[in-house]
Amino acid sequence: MGASYSLCSHSSTLSTHTLLHSHPKATAFSHIRQSGLPNPSFKLNPTNQIFQTHLRIMAQPSQVLPLQGGQVEVGETQEGNGTRPLLDFHGIDQELVEKIVYDALVWSSLHGLVVGDKSVQRSGKVPGVGMVHAPFALLPMPFPESHWKQACELAPIFNELVDRVSLDAKFLQDSLSRTKKSDAFTSGLLDIHSKMQEINKKEDIRLGLHRSDYMLDEQTKLLLQIEMNTISCSFPGLGCLVSDLHRSLLNHYGEFLGLDSKRVPNNPAASQFVEALAKAWTEYNNPRAVVMFVVQADERNMYDQHWLSALLKEIHNVSTLRKTLAEIDTEGELLPDGTLVVGGQAIAVVYFRAGYTPNDYPSESEWRARLLMEQSSAIKCPSISYHLAGTKKIQQELVKPNVLERFVDNKDDIAKLRKCFAGLWSLDDSDIVKDAIERPGLYVMKPQREGGGNNIYGNDVREALVRLQKEGSEADAAYILMQRIFPIVSRTLLMRNGICYKDDTVSELGIYGAYLRYMTNFWVFVSFSLYLGPGRSIKLFCWHCW
């Protein structure tokens, strides 16, 4: 074994709840009370424990709040979710809302809380052209502090679990063997993984930037994991700005809202993501090499990524390069010593912000690029094995009895992991499939996909299962069934395209974590004045996000 460190980011709170800040993709980020932050495993660097949070809106905004005139109305609650709001916005004065909305839009424009405007054709290609504020929640929302602490404690355990699963090539291949037959995308990833095994490719330095997503089930009061993301975990760049936005708004309006701006913490999620990337770059030990961001061709979320690039340069003097998979295939080459060169630049770290969906591989060119990078000595974030370790099928396999024991030695850690596992089943479990057909509202059907928008709910679950049964093929191996979680509904003011919506929403708590392992005889962390001898492993600190 070598040395490793694990990172997470934390935030701060209102009274006994965590305040949530908004996530540009949908909504919200958490604040936790600054006193008494949980730090059982990361005592060496408590100042870096800042959580960023991320809330996906499960219902479309239904009521528009114009900037002038009209009453604020509550949208319809999503069917089947929750029972009561955590924070009621119904009594907020209309004129006050209009002032907050105006100031929030100005602040977002001045501070770079922006994405590309899809109505402008060049917004995903040319920086500075066609920008619009990122969607966000206008005000923070609460989340129970005890469950936030639970998620904090789980983050480093999941980081190490991913690493250990990634090292078990047979487990990955066997677990995904049926999925390979029915899912071309997973098959392509497994083929690359197999080729790396055939050439005995070793990854001496492994970097994972992860996000573990949870929902708080209202009926059982359990924090249950939705999924573990191991590739392209977005919004560390923009997400930290939402804390600053909320603090600014509460400085002006907190007295009228009963919210204290001092409860909103600093959120250095972006700088800590960057620190992990910079440490990997340093360990690669080629000062002329760069960090390459693998991006989609028309990336309207480029500014989230550019925040990381800017911080890498400003704080660590590390240069970056942005390339699509097609460009890497055209411009990339592998030198005899394993060095990856793209466009004449040596690559130290490959950071994937693309490559997680079949849409990113429209031709063989993109698959060649993925294979080329995997064959190189560059540090991949994630490697092909880390990518596979984050698939839905592997998540479902880990829930099975006695499987965690294959990867985790500590019994307490195993118990903590199992406590947050929701029900997960393969479609070859006939009893579960029968029950899901009879009671589809209690299940979610998930394909082997990342990026959101792929899950199947409600009566569509029944229809999909019946169709697969009639077809009688291996197609069911491309899916898993998951227990449906019913989180509480929160009434939220949402900002999108300069318009304030009021609607009922449900949230996911996402915990960012970074894991860097060095497969060397020893490692000296100069910046922390810490020596790690041969065979030792330590988690220095942990950061998380919503």
XYZ file of C-alpha atoms in Angstrom:
546
model
C 0.000 0.000 0.000
C 1.087 3.588 -0.437
C -0.057 6.847 1.044
C -3.404 8.432 0.490
C -5.427 11.409 1.511
C -9.120 12.046 1.371
C -10.923 15.356 1.100
C -14.452 16.571 1.721
C -16.099 20.031 2.042
C -18.365 21.237 4.838
C -20.596 24.309 5.517
C -22.523 25.992 8.462
C -26.145 26.468 9.817
C -29.203 28.137 11.338
C -30.120 26.892 14.824
C -30.519 23.104 14.689
C -30.756 22.872 10.900
C -28.362 23.153 8.036
C -29.054 25.949 5.607
C -28.991 24.867 2.011
C -27.510 26.946 -0.762
C -28.574 26.567 -4.325
C -26.992 24.397 -6.963
C -26.772 25.962 -10.416
C -28.133 22.829 -12.054
C -31.228 22.963 -9.937
C -31.053 24.366 -6.426
C -29.467 24.426 -3.024
C -26.399 24.382 -0.817
C -25.967 23.695 2.886
C -24.621 25.751 5.755
C -23.718 24.074 9.019
C -23.170 25.778 12.352
C -19.486 26.685 12.601
C -19.186 25.408 16.164
C -18.828 21.679 16.730
C -18.158 20.618 13.131
C -17.767 16.842 12.943
C -14.208 15.789 12.217
C -13.648 12.257 13.492
C -11.171 11.272 10.774
C -9.655 14.555 9.638
C -8.182 16.218 12.719
C -5.048 17.318 10.906
C -6.717 20.052 8.876
C -10.059 21.174 10.332
C -9.961 24.566 8.622
C -10.587 22.889 5.286
C -13.834 21.201 6.339
C -16.388 23.127 4.353
C -19.366 21.389 2.804
C -20.917 22.438 -0.443
C -24.416 21.190 -1.159
C -26.474 20.319 -4.166
C -30.235 20.037 -4.539
C -31.954 18.647 -7.601
C -35.431 19.937 -8.287
C -37.754 17.044 -8.989
C -40.688 19.180 -10.168
C -40.793 21.808 -12.889
C -41.397 25.393 -11.713
C -45.132 25.969 -11.974
C -45.782 29.531 -10.823
C -43.946 32.577 -12.157
C -43.255 35.514 -9.855
C -42.848 38.663 -11.995
C -40.497 41.381 -10.842
C -43.394 43.791 -10.537
C -46.882 43.181 -9.124
C -48.890 40.060 -8.292
C -48.905 37.722 -5.310
C -46.396 35.002 -4.614
C -48.199 31.681 -5.059
C -47.144 28.170 -4.147
C -46.830 25.691 -6.993
C -48.418 22.257 -6.855
C -46.670 19.670 -4.707
C -45.142 16.767 -6.597
C -47.391 13.730 -6.217
C -46.174 11.165 -3.740
C -43.488 13.277 -2.066
C -43.210 14.437 1.548
C -45.810 15.927 3.838
C -44.805 19.329 5.145
C -42.429 22.162 4.237
C -39.241 22.787 6.202
C -39.436 26.527 5.600
C -42.578 28.422 4.564
C -42.088 31.299 2.135
C -45.793 32.033 1.913
C -45.653 35.056 4.196
C -42.765 36.874 2.536
C -43.782 40.326 1.363
C -44.041 40.637 -2.409
C -42.166 43.931 -2.548
C -39.334 42.486 -0.450
C -39.055 39.478 -2.765
C -38.754 41.783 -5.770
C -35.875 43.663 -4.130
C -34.063 40.451 -3.234
C -34.552 39.101 -6.755
C -33.117 42.248 -8.327
C -30.061 42.289 -6.038
C -29.467 38.558 -6.587
C -29.429 39.015 -10.362
C -26.992 41.905 -10.125
C -24.718 39.968 -7.762
C -24.698 36.886 -10.007
C -23.750 38.971 -13.018
C -20.923 40.754 -11.200
C -19.432 37.646 -9.590
C -19.515 35.069 -12.378
C -22.398 32.890 -11.227
C -23.223 32.277 -14.882
C -23.761 29.617 -17.537
C -24.124 29.796 -21.291
C -27.519 30.935 -22.568
C -28.958 28.147 -24.708
C -30.854 30.692 -26.797
C -27.509 32.052 -28.050
C -25.943 29.705 -30.579
C -22.294 30.409 -29.718
C -22.778 30.366 -25.921
C -21.296 26.877 -25.574
C -18.269 27.608 -27.736
C -17.054 31.157 -27.132
C -16.463 32.383 -23.548
C -18.173 35.667 -22.734
C -20.828 35.255 -25.424
C -24.452 34.635 -24.417
C -24.159 34.390 -20.642
C -27.086 34.097 -18.206
C -27.138 33.608 -14.451
C -27.024 29.981 -13.310
C -30.292 28.670 -11.825
C -30.262 28.926 -8.038
C -32.463 29.012 -4.940
C -33.022 32.617 -3.916
C -32.677 31.874 -0.196
C -31.098 29.093 1.890
C -33.202 26.130 2.975
C -32.789 23.977 6.118
C -31.539 20.412 6.459
C -31.131 18.417 9.705
C -27.635 18.811 11.071
C -27.442 15.257 12.441
C -27.903 13.751 8.994
C -25.414 16.168 7.530
C -22.875 14.960 10.086
C -23.676 11.376 9.107
C -22.946 12.183 5.470
C -19.682 13.857 6.481
C -18.583 10.733 8.295
C -19.456 8.512 5.344
C -17.508 10.498 2.745
C -13.986 9.170 3.413
C -15.321 5.630 3.830
C -16.950 5.761 0.398
C -13.780 7.288 -1.088
C -11.725 4.330 0.069
C -14.427 1.852 -0.925
C -14.323 3.132 -4.510
C -10.548 2.756 -4.553
C -10.646 -0.808 -3.282
C -13.437 -1.859 -5.625
C -11.495 -0.373 -8.543
C -8.575 -2.669 -7.781
C -10.685 -5.830 -8.053
C -10.811 -6.299 -11.814
C -12.560 -9.666 -11.585
C -15.338 -8.234 -9.416
C -15.933 -5.395 -11.878
C -15.953 -7.665 -14.922
C -18.091 -10.382 -13.332
C -20.623 -7.952 -11.847
C -21.090 -6.149 -15.166
C -20.929 -9.206 -17.444
C -24.710 -9.391 -18.052
C -24.953 -5.622 -18.404
C -22.257 -5.763 -21.069
C -24.463 -7.951 -23.248
C -27.336 -5.487 -23.254
C -25.694 -2.085 -22.916
C -23.255 -1.006 -25.625
C -21.886 1.880 -23.606
C -20.986 -0.261 -20.594
C -19.575 -2.826 -23.010
C -17.233 -0.206 -24.477
C -15.972 0.773 -21.033
C -15.451 -2.863 -20.047
C -13.504 -3.541 -23.250
C -11.067 -0.757 -22.369
C -10.821 -2.090 -18.832
C -10.055 -5.577 -20.166
C -7.316 -4.223 -22.428
C -5.686 -2.513 -19.452
C -5.727 -5.817 -17.594
C -4.192 -7.639 -20.564
C -1.228 -5.263 -20.678
C -1.018 -5.251 -16.857
C -1.409 -1.465 -16.766
C -0.577 -0.088 -13.331
C -1.907 3.190 -11.978
C 0.723 4.244 -9.445
C -1.173 7.452 -8.716
C -4.946 7.337 -8.507
C -7.143 10.417 -8.178
C -10.879 10.362 -7.547
C -13.142 13.409 -7.363
C -16.439 11.934 -6.206
C -19.893 12.945 -5.074
C -22.147 10.738 -2.985
C -25.815 11.779 -3.220
C -28.394 11.165 -0.495
C -32.050 11.794 0.250
C -33.618 12.018 3.695
C -36.626 9.690 3.757
C -39.498 11.431 5.528
C -41.197 8.266 6.796
C -38.185 6.470 8.252
C -36.027 9.570 8.942
C -33.106 7.705 7.377
C -30.466 9.297 5.188
C -30.329 6.956 2.183
C -27.791 6.986 -0.610
C -29.046 7.649 -4.116
C -25.811 6.998 -5.952
C -22.040 7.357 -5.885
C -20.719 9.493 -8.730
C -17.129 8.866 -9.760
C -16.932 10.856 -13.007
C -17.582 14.486 -13.927
C -19.008 15.687 -10.600
C -19.995 19.196 -11.627
C -20.497 22.603 -9.980
C -17.622 22.834 -7.514
C -16.787 26.088 -9.305
C -20.184 27.791 -9.330
C -21.576 26.116 -6.246
C -19.255 27.894 -3.820
C -20.472 31.247 -5.178
C -23.996 30.546 -3.957
C -22.842 30.699 -0.345
C -21.391 34.142 -1.066
C -24.605 35.190 -2.775
C -26.776 34.095 0.144
C -24.469 35.795 2.632
C -24.683 39.015 0.668
C -28.470 38.853 0.453
C -28.856 38.107 4.157
C -26.514 40.966 5.044
C -29.116 43.245 3.472
C -32.372 41.431 4.153
C -31.701 38.881 6.891
C -33.305 41.008 9.586
C -36.591 41.017 7.662
C -36.400 37.281 6.941
C -35.265 36.105 10.366
C -32.065 34.668 8.881
C -28.538 35.451 10.097
C -25.874 35.991 7.434
C -23.192 34.943 9.943
C -24.609 31.428 9.785
C -23.644 31.237 6.133
C -20.059 29.901 5.984
C -17.301 30.399 3.514
C -17.365 27.566 1.003
C -13.943 26.809 -0.551
C -15.126 23.730 -2.451
C -13.602 24.987 -5.700
C -10.190 25.707 -4.190
C -10.126 22.314 -2.495
C -11.051 20.493 -5.698
C -8.180 22.410 -7.222
C -5.864 21.434 -4.369
C -6.459 17.751 -5.083
C -5.781 18.267 -8.790
C -2.642 20.259 -7.983
C -1.313 17.581 -5.627
C -1.789 14.968 -8.320
C -0.012 17.238 -10.827
C 2.898 17.677 -8.396
C 3.221 13.945 -7.857
C 3.340 13.359 -11.628
C 6.642 15.258 -11.416
C 6.798 16.970 -14.787
C 6.680 20.779 -14.323
C 6.083 21.291 -18.053
C 3.002 19.068 -18.142
C -0.539 20.437 -17.829
C -3.917 19.368 -16.485
C -6.252 18.535 -19.372
C -9.994 19.064 -18.984
C -11.910 16.635 -21.208
C -15.026 18.592 -22.157
C -18.111 18.349 -24.342
C -18.144 20.172 -27.648
C -20.907 22.644 -26.757
C -20.387 23.141 -23.034
C -22.719 25.772 -21.624
C -21.439 24.966 -18.156
C -17.915 26.035 -19.131
C -17.674 28.705 -16.417
C -17.929 26.162 -13.630
C -14.905 24.505 -15.224
C -13.093 27.774 -15.923
C -13.271 28.644 -12.210
C -11.183 25.530 -11.517
C -8.760 26.346 -14.329
C -8.310 29.895 -13.059
C -7.697 28.762 -9.482
C -5.211 26.118 -10.595
C -3.182 28.829 -12.301
C -3.580 31.553 -9.681
C -2.996 29.433 -6.574
C -0.756 26.630 -7.820
C 0.679 27.984 -11.101
C -0.600 24.912 -12.935
C -1.676 25.404 -16.552
C -4.696 23.712 -18.077
C -5.876 22.595 -21.499
C -9.449 22.016 -22.710
C -10.052 19.321 -25.323
C -12.968 17.253 -26.559
C -12.602 13.510 -27.041
C -12.574 14.011 -30.818
C -9.795 16.592 -30.534
C -7.766 14.258 -28.335
C -8.077 11.534 -30.970
C -6.849 13.937 -33.654
C -4.122 15.709 -31.703
C -3.044 13.093 -29.166
C -0.085 10.741 -29.251
C 1.558 8.320 -26.866
C 5.326 8.599 -26.485
C 7.447 5.460 -25.940
C 7.775 6.232 -22.219
C 3.978 6.405 -21.841
C 3.709 10.194 -21.809
C 0.454 11.499 -23.273
C 0.941 14.484 -25.565
C -2.042 16.451 -26.886
C -1.525 19.409 -29.197
C 2.171 19.395 -28.354
C 1.539 19.542 -24.585
C 2.506 16.800 -22.155
C -0.447 15.835 -19.970
C 0.012 15.191 -16.248
C -3.645 14.841 -15.200
C -6.702 14.022 -17.313
C -9.795 15.481 -15.644
C -13.016 14.191 -17.192
C -15.931 16.619 -17.472
C -17.220 14.529 -20.385
C -17.220 10.847 -21.294
C -19.920 9.744 -18.853
C -22.749 9.339 -21.373
C -23.127 7.485 -24.691
C -23.802 10.851 -26.323
C -20.148 11.706 -25.730
C -19.090 8.794 -27.983
C -20.844 9.398 -31.332
C -18.083 7.626 -33.299
C -15.058 5.380 -32.903
C -12.898 8.495 -32.681
C -14.051 9.193 -29.127
C -13.497 5.600 -28.040
C -9.964 5.698 -29.478
C -9.300 8.828 -27.449
C -10.521 7.189 -24.249
C -8.301 4.165 -24.862
C -5.296 6.363 -25.674
C -5.621 8.252 -22.405
C -6.073 5.048 -20.439
C -2.903 3.565 -21.928
C -0.854 6.604 -20.971
C 1.027 7.394 -17.768
C -1.138 10.465 -17.167
C -3.177 10.434 -13.973
C -6.791 9.818 -14.930
C -9.615 11.376 -12.940
C -11.288 8.965 -13.091
C -9.435 5.938 -14.400
C -11.537 3.402 -16.260
C -11.732 1.245 -13.122
C -12.919 4.190 -10.973
C -15.503 4.965 -13.644
C -16.837 1.404 -13.579
C -16.843 1.342 -9.772
C -19.432 4.128 -9.861
C -21.954 2.335 -12.085
C -25.450 1.563 -10.829
C -24.888 -2.181 -11.123
C -21.821 -2.073 -8.873
C -23.803 -0.027 -6.367
C -26.475 -2.727 -6.395
C -23.885 -5.503 -6.009
C -22.343 -3.833 -2.966
C -25.695 -3.947 -1.166
C -25.778 -7.747 -1.326
C -24.952 -9.684 1.862
C -21.237 -10.228 2.574
C -20.035 -8.200 -0.436
C -18.856 -5.151 1.524
C -16.693 -7.453 3.632
C -14.714 -8.184 0.486
C -13.514 -4.578 0.408
C -13.910 -3.092 3.893
C -12.154 -4.502 6.954
C -13.565 -2.278 9.670
C -16.883 -3.600 11.008
C -17.996 -0.161 12.187
C -17.432 1.259 8.704
C -19.429 -1.591 7.189
C -22.317 -0.847 9.556
C -22.229 2.863 8.670
C -22.319 2.082 4.970
C -25.177 -0.397 5.289
C -27.209 2.074 7.334
C -27.355 4.475 4.377
C -28.001 1.847 1.679
C -31.437 2.002 0.097
C -33.050 -1.156 -1.278
C -31.397 -2.153 -4.564
C -32.202 -5.184 -6.712
C -31.344 -6.649 -10.075
C -34.154 -7.459 -12.487
C -33.443 -11.183 -12.219
C -35.099 -11.080 -8.783
C -38.570 -12.240 -9.857
C -40.260 -11.480 -6.526
C -39.078 -7.874 -6.552
C -40.016 -7.416 -10.208
C -43.502 -8.773 -9.484
C -43.919 -6.379 -6.570
C -42.656 -3.451 -8.651
C -45.248 -4.216 -11.331
C -47.983 -4.322 -8.696
C -46.744 -1.271 -6.759
C -44.635 0.773 -9.186
C -44.859 3.913 -7.053
C -42.543 2.344 -4.486
C -39.666 1.808 -6.924
C -37.347 3.688 -9.263
C -35.948 1.949 -12.329
C -32.400 3.039 -13.180
C -30.291 2.390 -16.271
C -26.475 2.392 -16.320
C -26.313 6.133 -17.026
C -24.922 9.271 -15.432
C -25.940 12.881 -15.868
C -29.567 12.776 -14.699
C -32.847 12.502 -16.562
C -32.612 8.763 -17.210
C -34.607 7.241 -14.351
C -38.085 5.707 -14.690
C -40.841 6.451 -12.162
C -44.480 5.613 -11.381
C -46.580 3.746 -13.909
C -43.699 3.927 -16.383
C -41.901 1.417 -14.135
C -44.722 -1.079 -14.610
C -44.816 -0.536 -18.366
C -41.045 -0.920 -18.710
C -40.936 -4.108 -16.651
C -43.859 -5.704 -18.503
C -42.259 -4.817 -21.829
C -38.935 -6.372 -20.800
C -40.695 -9.536 -19.637
C -42.477 -9.872 -22.973
C -39.249 -9.357 -24.901
C -37.545 -12.049 -22.838
C -34.068 -10.795 -23.754
C -30.992 -9.776 -21.795
C -32.116 -6.146 -21.967
C -33.202 -6.191 -18.333
C -29.537 -6.446 -17.312
C -29.102 -2.804 -18.313
C -31.328 -1.730 -15.394
C -31.610 -2.034 -11.645
C -34.574 -1.429 -9.343
C -34.201 0.890 -6.398
C -36.409 1.626 -3.420
C -38.129 4.949 -4.001
C -37.286 7.480 -1.307
C -39.846 10.070 -0.263
C -38.065 13.162 1.044
C -39.802 16.131 2.577
C -41.192 18.820 0.289
C -39.769 22.329 0.667
C -41.352 25.455 -0.722
C -38.593 27.283 -2.508
C -38.032 30.476 -4.458
C -36.141 29.497 -7.610
C -34.337 31.796 -10.020
C -34.070 30.877 -13.689
C -33.585 33.177 -16.690
C -34.208 36.259 -14.590
C -37.598 35.026 -13.370
C -38.468 34.028 -9.808
C -40.564 30.868 -9.474
C -42.170 29.591 -6.315
C -42.616 25.853 -6.201
C -42.440 22.781 -4.001
C -39.176 20.893 -4.347
C -37.364 17.873 -2.957
C -33.639 17.712 -2.430
C -30.564 15.537 -2.631
C -27.639 16.040 -0.302
C -24.465 15.508 -2.298
C -21.111 15.133 -0.571
C -18.022 15.915 -2.625
C -14.983 13.850 -1.776
C -11.470 13.668 -3.178
C -9.154 10.704 -2.854
C -5.524 10.621 -3.968
C -3.418 7.517 -3.497
C 0.308 7.285 -4.050
C 1.628 3.794 -4.788
C 5.184 4.533 -3.654
C 7.373 3.290 -0.847
C 7.008 6.510 1.067
C 5.670 10.010 0.741
C 6.426 13.234 2.546
C 3.622 15.809 2.668
C 5.730 18.919 2.882
C 2.756 21.262 3.121
C 1.445 19.417 6.186
C 4.812 18.566 7.745
C 3.751 14.938 7.803
C 5.833 11.871 7.011
C 4.222 8.681 5.792
C 6.438 5.635 5.928
C 6.204 2.530 3.735
C 2.834 0.841 3.775
C 1.023 3.552 5.736
C -2.194 5.238 4.686
C -3.804 8.305 6.178
C -6.768 10.539 5.403
C -5.650 14.120 5.834
C -8.954 15.898 5.454
C -12.285 15.556 3.798
C -14.533 17.917 1.851
C -18.114 17.440 0.791
C -20.802 19.146 -1.248
C -24.487 19.400 -1.959
